[in-house]
Short mmCIF file of C-alpha atoms (C1' of nucleotides) in Angstrom, two decimals:
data_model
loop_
_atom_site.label_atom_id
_atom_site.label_comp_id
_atom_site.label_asym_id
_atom_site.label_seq_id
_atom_site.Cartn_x
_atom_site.Cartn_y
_atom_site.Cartn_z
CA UNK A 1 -107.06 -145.35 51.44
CA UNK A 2 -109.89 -147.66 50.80
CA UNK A 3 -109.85 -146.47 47.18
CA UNK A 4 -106.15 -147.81 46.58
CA UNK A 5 -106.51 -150.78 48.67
CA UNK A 6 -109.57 -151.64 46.04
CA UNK A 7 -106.79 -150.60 42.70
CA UNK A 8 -104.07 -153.12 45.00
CA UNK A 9 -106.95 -156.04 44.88
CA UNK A 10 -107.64 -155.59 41.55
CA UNK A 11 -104.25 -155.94 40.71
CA UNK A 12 -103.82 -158.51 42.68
CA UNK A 13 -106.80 -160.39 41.08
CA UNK A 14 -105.31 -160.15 37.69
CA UNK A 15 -102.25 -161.62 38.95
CA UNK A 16 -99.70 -159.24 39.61
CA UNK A 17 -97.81 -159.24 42.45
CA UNK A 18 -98.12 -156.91 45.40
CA UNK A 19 -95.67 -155.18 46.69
CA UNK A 20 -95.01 -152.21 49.50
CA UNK A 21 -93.61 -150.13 46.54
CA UNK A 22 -96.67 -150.78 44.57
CA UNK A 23 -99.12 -149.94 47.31
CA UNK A 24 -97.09 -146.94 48.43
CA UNK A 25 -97.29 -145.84 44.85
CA UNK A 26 -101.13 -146.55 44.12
CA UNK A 27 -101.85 -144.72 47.32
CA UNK A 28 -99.91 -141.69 45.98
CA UNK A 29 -101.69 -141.49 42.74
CA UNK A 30 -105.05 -142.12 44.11
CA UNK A 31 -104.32 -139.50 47.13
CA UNK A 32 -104.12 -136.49 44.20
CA UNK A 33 -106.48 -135.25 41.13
CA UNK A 34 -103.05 -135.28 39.43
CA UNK A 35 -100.13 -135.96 39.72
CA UNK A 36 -96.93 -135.97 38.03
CA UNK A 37 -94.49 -139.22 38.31
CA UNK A 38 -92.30 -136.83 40.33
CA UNK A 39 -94.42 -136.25 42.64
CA UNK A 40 -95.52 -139.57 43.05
CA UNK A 41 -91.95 -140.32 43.84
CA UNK A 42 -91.66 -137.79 46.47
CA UNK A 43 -94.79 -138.65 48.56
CA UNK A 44 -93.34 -142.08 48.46
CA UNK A 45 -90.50 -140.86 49.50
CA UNK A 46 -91.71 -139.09 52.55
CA UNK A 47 -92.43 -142.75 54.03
CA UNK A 48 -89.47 -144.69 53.00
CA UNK A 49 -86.10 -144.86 51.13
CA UNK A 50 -86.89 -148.03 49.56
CA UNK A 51 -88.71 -146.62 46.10
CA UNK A 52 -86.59 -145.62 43.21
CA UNK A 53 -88.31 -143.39 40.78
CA UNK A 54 -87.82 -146.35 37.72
CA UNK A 55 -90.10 -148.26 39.57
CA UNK A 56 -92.67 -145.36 39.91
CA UNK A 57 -92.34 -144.92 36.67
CA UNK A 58 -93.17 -148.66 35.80
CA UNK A 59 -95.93 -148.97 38.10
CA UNK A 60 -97.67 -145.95 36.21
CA UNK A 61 -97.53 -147.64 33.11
CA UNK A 62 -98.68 -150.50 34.55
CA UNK A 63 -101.97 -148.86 36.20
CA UNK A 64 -102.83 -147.27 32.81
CA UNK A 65 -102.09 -150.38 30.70
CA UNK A 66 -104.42 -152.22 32.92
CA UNK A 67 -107.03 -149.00 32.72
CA UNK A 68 -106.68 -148.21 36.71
CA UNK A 69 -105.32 -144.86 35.70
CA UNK A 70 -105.46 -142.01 32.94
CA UNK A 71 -102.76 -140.72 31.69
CA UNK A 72 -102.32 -137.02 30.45
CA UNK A 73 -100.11 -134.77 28.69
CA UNK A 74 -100.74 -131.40 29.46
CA UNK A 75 -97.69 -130.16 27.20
CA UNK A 76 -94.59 -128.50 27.87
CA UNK A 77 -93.78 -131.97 29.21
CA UNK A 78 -96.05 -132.24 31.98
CA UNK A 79 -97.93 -135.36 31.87
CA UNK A 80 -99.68 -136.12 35.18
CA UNK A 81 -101.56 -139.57 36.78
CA UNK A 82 -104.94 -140.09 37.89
CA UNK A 83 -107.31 -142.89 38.99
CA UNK A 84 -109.88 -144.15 36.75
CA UNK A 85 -112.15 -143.70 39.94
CA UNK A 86 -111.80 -139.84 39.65
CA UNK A 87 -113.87 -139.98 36.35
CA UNK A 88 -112.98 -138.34 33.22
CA UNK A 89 -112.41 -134.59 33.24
CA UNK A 90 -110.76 -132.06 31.20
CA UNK A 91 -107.53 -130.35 32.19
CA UNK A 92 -107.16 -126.50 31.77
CA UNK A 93 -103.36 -125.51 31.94
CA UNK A 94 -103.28 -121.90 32.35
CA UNK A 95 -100.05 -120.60 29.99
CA UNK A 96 -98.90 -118.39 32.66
CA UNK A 97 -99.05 -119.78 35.84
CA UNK A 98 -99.12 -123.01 35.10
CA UNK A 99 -102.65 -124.05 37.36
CA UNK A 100 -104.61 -127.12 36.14
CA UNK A 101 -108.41 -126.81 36.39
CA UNK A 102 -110.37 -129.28 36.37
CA UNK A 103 -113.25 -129.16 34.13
CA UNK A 104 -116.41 -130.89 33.28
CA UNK A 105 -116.22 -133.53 30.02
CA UNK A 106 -119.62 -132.54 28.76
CA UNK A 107 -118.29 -129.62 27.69
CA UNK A 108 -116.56 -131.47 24.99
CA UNK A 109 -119.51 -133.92 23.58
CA UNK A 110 -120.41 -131.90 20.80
CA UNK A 111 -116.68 -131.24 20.06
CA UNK A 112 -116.22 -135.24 20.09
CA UNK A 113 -119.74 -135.48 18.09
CA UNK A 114 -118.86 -133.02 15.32
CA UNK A 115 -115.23 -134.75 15.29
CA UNK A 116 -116.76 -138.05 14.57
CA UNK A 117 -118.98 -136.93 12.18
CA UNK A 118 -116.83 -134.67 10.20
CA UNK A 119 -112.98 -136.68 10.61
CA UNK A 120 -114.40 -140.11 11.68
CA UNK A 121 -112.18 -139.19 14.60
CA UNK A 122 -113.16 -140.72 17.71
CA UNK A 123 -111.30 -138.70 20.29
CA UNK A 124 -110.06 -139.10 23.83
CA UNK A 125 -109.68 -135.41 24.79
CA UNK A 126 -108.85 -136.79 28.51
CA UNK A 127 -104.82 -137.68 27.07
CA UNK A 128 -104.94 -133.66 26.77
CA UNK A 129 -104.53 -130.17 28.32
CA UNK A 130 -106.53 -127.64 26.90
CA UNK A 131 -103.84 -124.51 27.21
CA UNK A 132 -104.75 -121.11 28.00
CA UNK A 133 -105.25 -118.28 30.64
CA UNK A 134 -106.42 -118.74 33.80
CA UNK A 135 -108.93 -115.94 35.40
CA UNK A 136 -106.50 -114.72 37.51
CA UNK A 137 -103.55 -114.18 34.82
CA UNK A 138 -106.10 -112.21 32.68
CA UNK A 139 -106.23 -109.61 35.43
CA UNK A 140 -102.57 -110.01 36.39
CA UNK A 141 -101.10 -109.84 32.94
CA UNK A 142 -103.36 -107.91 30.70
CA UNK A 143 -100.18 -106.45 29.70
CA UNK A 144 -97.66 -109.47 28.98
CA UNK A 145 -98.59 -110.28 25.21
CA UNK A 146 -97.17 -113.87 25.57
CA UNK A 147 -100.54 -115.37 24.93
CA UNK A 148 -102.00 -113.46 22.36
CA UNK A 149 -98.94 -113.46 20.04
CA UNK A 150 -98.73 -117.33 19.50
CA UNK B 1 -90.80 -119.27 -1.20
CA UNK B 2 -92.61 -115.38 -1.30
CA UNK B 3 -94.40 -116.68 2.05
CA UNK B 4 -91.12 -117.41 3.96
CA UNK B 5 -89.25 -114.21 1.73
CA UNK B 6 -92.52 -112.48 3.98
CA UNK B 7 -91.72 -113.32 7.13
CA UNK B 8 -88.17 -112.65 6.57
CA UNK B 9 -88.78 -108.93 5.80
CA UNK B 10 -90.72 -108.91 8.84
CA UNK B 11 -87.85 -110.03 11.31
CA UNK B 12 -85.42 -108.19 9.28
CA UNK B 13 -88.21 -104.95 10.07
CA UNK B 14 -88.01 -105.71 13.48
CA UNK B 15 -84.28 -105.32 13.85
CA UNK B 16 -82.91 -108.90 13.85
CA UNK B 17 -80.46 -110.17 11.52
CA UNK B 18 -80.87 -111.84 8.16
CA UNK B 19 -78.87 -114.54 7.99
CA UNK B 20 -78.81 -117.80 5.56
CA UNK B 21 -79.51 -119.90 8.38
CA UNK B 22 -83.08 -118.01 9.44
CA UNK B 23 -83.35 -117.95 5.78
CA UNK B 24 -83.53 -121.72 5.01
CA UNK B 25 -85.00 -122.35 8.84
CA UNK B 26 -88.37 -120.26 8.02
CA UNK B 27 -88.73 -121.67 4.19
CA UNK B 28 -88.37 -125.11 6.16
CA UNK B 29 -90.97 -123.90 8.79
CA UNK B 30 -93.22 -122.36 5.67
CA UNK B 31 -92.74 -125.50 3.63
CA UNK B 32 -94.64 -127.47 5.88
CA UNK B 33 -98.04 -127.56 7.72
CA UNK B 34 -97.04 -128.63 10.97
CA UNK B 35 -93.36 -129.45 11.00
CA UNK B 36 -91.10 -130.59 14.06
CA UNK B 37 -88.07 -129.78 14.79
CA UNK B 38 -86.14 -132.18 13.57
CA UNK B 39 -87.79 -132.34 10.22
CA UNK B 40 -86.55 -128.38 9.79
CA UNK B 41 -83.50 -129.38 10.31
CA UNK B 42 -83.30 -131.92 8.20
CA UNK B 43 -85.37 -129.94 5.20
CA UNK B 44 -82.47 -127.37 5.26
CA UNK B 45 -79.44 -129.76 6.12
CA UNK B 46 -80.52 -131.27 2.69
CA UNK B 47 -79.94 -127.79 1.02
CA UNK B 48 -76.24 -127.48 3.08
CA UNK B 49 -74.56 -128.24 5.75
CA UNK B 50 -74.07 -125.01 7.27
CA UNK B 51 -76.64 -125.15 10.36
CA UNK B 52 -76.71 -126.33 13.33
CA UNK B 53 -79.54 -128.15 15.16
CA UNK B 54 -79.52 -125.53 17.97
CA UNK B 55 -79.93 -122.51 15.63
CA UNK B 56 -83.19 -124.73 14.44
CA UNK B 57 -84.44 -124.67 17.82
CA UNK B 58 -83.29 -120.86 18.81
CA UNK B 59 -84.64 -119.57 15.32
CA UNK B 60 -88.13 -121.81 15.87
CA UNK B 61 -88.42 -120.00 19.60
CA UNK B 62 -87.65 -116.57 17.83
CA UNK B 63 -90.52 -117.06 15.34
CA UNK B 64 -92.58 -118.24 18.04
CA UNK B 65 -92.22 -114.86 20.27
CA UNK B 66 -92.59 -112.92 17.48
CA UNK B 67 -96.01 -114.00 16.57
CA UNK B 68 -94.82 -115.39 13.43
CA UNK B 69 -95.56 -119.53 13.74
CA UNK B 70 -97.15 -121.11 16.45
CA UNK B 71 -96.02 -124.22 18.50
CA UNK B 72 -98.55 -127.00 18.91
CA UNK B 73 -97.93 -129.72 21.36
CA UNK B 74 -99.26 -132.97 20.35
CA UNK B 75 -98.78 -134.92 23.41
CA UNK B 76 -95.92 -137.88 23.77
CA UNK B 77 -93.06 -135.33 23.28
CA UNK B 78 -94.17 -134.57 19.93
CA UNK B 79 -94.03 -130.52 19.10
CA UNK B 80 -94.72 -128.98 15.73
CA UNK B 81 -94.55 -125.56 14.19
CA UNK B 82 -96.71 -123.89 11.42
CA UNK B 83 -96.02 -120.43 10.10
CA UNK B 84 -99.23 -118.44 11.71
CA UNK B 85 -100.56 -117.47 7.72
CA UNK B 86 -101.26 -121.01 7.76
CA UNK B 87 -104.16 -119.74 10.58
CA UNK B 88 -105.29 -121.46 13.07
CA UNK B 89 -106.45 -125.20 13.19
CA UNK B 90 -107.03 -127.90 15.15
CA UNK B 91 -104.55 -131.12 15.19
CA UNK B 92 -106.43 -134.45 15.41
CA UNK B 93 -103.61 -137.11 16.43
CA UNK B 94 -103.82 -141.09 16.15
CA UNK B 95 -102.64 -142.34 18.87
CA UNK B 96 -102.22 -145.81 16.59
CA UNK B 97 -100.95 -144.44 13.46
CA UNK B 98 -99.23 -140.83 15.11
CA UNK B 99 -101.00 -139.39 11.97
CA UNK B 100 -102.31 -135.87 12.22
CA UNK B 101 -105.27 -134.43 10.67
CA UNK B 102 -105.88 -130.89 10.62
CA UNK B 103 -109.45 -129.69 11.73
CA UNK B 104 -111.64 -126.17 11.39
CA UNK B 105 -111.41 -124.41 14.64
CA UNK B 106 -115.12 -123.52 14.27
CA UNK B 107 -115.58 -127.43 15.64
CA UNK B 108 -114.12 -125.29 19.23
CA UNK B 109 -116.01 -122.25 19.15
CA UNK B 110 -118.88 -123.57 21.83
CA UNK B 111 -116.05 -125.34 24.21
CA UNK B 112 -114.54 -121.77 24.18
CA UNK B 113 -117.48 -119.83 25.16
CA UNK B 114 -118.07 -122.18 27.45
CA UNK B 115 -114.78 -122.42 29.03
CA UNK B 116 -114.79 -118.43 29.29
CA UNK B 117 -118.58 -118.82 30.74
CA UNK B 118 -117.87 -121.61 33.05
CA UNK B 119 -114.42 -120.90 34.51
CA UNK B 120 -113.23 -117.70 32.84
CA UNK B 121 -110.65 -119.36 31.04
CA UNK B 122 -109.62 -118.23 27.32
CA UNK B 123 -108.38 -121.03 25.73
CA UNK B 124 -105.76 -121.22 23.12
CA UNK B 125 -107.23 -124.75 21.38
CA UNK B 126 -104.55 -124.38 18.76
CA UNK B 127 -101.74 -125.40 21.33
CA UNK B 128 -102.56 -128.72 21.82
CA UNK B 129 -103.43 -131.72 19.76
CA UNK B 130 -106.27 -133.49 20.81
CA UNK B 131 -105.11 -137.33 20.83
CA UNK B 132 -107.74 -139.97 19.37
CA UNK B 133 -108.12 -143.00 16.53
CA UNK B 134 -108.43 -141.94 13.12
CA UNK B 135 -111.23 -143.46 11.13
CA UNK B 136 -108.77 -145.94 9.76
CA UNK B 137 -107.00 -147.32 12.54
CA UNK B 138 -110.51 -148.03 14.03
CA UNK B 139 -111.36 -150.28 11.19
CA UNK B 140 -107.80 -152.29 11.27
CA UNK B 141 -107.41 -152.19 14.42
CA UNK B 142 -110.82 -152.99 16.51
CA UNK B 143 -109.15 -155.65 18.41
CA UNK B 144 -106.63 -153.30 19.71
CA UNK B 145 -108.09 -152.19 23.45
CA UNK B 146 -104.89 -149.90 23.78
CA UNK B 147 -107.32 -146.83 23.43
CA UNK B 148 -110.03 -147.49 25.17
CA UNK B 149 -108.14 -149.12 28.47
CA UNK B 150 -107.04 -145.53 29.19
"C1'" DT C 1 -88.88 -172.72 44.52
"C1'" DT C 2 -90.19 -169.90 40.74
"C1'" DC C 3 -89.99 -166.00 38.21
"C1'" DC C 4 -92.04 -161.47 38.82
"C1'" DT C 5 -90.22 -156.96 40.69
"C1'" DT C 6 -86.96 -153.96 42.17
"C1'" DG C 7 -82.74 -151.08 42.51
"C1'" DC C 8 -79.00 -149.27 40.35
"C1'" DA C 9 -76.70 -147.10 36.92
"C1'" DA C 10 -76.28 -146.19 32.36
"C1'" DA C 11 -78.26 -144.89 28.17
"C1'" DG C 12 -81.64 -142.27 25.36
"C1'" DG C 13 -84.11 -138.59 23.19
"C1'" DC C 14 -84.98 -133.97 22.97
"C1'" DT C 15 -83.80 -129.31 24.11
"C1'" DT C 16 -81.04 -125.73 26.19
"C1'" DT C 17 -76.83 -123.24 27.30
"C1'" DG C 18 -71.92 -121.24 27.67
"C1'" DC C 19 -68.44 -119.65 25.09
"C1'" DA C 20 -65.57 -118.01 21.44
"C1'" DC C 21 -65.74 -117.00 16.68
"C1'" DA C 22 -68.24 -115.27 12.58
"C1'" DC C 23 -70.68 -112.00 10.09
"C1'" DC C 24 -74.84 -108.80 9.31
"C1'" DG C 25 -75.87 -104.10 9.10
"C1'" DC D 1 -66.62 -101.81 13.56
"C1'" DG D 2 -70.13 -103.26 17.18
"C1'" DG D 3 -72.98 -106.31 18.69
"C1'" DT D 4 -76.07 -109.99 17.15
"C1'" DG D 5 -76.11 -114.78 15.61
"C1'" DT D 6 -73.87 -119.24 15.01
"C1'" DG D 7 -71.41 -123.65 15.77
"C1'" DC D 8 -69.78 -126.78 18.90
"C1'" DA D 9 -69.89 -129.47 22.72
"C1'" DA D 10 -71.50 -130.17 27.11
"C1'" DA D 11 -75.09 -130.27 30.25
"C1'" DG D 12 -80.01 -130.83 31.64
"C1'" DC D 13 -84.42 -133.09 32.04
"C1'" DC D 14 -87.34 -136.65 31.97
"C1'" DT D 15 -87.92 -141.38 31.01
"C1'" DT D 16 -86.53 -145.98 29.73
"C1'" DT D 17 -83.72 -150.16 29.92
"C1'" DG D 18 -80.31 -154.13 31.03
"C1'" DC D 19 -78.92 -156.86 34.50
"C1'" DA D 20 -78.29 -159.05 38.82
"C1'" DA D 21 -80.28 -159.41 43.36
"C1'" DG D 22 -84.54 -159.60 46.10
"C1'" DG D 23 -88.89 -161.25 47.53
"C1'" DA D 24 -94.17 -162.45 46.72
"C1'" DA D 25 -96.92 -166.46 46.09
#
DNA sequence: TTCCTTGCAAAGGCTTTGCACACCG
DNA sequence: CGGTGTGCAAAGCCTTTGCAAGGAA
């Protein structure tokens, strides 16, 4: 609540307009970890009529443009929202079930150091899922091969 | 040419059809390093006319299933496919340039462990891209805030 | 009052699917 | 021949866009 009234003032500080839709959407993103544009759209949509999903999709882009939100593609299409108050973090996409963990982003500074050094690639591994199996679907599917043949 | 002749012996092994199409689709595939969609089809409509965009994408998912290429998501839509002799590797992508480099998946060997330690999740790195600015967009382009606003 | 924002509907890009015909084995 | 594989065209999904009306400042 407090957290996307602060996102509404800063937007409102650099001069774009508020509007209900854009608070009802900020207040959607900033109520998950992340969350897709759909579903953005349908916890709107639990308070009102008046939000069509272009405008979700607009506001989005707007928060990330201005750096109030991240942005990231977990592939297979997926690409899901957070506030830049959340902090960076990794997200693990398990193949199978299709869970998102959040993880830690130290785990990646050597990865990003030995990227740099090697590719003069500076990275931003938050735009990205890391794919794989989750704990669970290890035990579940030891037999479904899906994983280990691609 | 003997690479994609290979992997044609092996589906014919298997029990599925030869047919000109999967012929020209996995020399496409095989031609490249990581190669969308689009680009296979392309690659073989310049050989004939006599295939279909949908066969592309049915022949790409057969190879996939069967262990035989690997699909990569890069993020922003963008999917690419590599015969799996090519073995696997990391894909670095600009998001200035859309260039992709391909890196040593040795550079992942410590995130894996650690995923597997942390959260016991086995990752497949090789699915995703990880998005980031190559070395030369960072030079041209150090006015550009694009990346680090995110 | 100004002109930024929204809703609506259509268009886009990529991928999948149903069906009848073609052709590999 | 039998059944897999293909072409074609349509549909599906997600996202973007043009335009006129609405409303924040």
């Amino acid at each position: 609540m407090s957290h996307s009234h602060t996102l509404i003032e800063t937007l409102r500080q650099r001069g774009y307009r508020v509007t209900p839709q854009r608070e009802m959407i900020v207040e959607a993103v900033a109520h998950g970890r992340h969350t897709t544009a759909e579903e953005v759209f349908e916890r709107v949509r639990e308070r009102t009529q008046a939000v069509n999903i272009a405008t979700v999709y607009r506001t989005l882009d707007l928060l990330v443009e201005e750096g109030l939100a991240s942005r990231t593609d977990l592939g297979g299409g997926r690409v899901v929202y957070a506030t830049a108050e959340h902090g960076p973090h990794i997200h693990l996409v398990c193949l199978q079930c299709g869970r998102v963990i959040e993880a830690e982003t130290d785990l990646l500074e050597s990865l990003v150091q030995e990227l740099e050094a090697r590719y003069g690639f500076v990275c931003a591994p938050q735009h990205l899922g890391i794919s794989g199996l989750c704990a669970d679907c290890q035990k579940a599917g030891a037999h479904d091969k899906t994983f280990e043949e691609e």
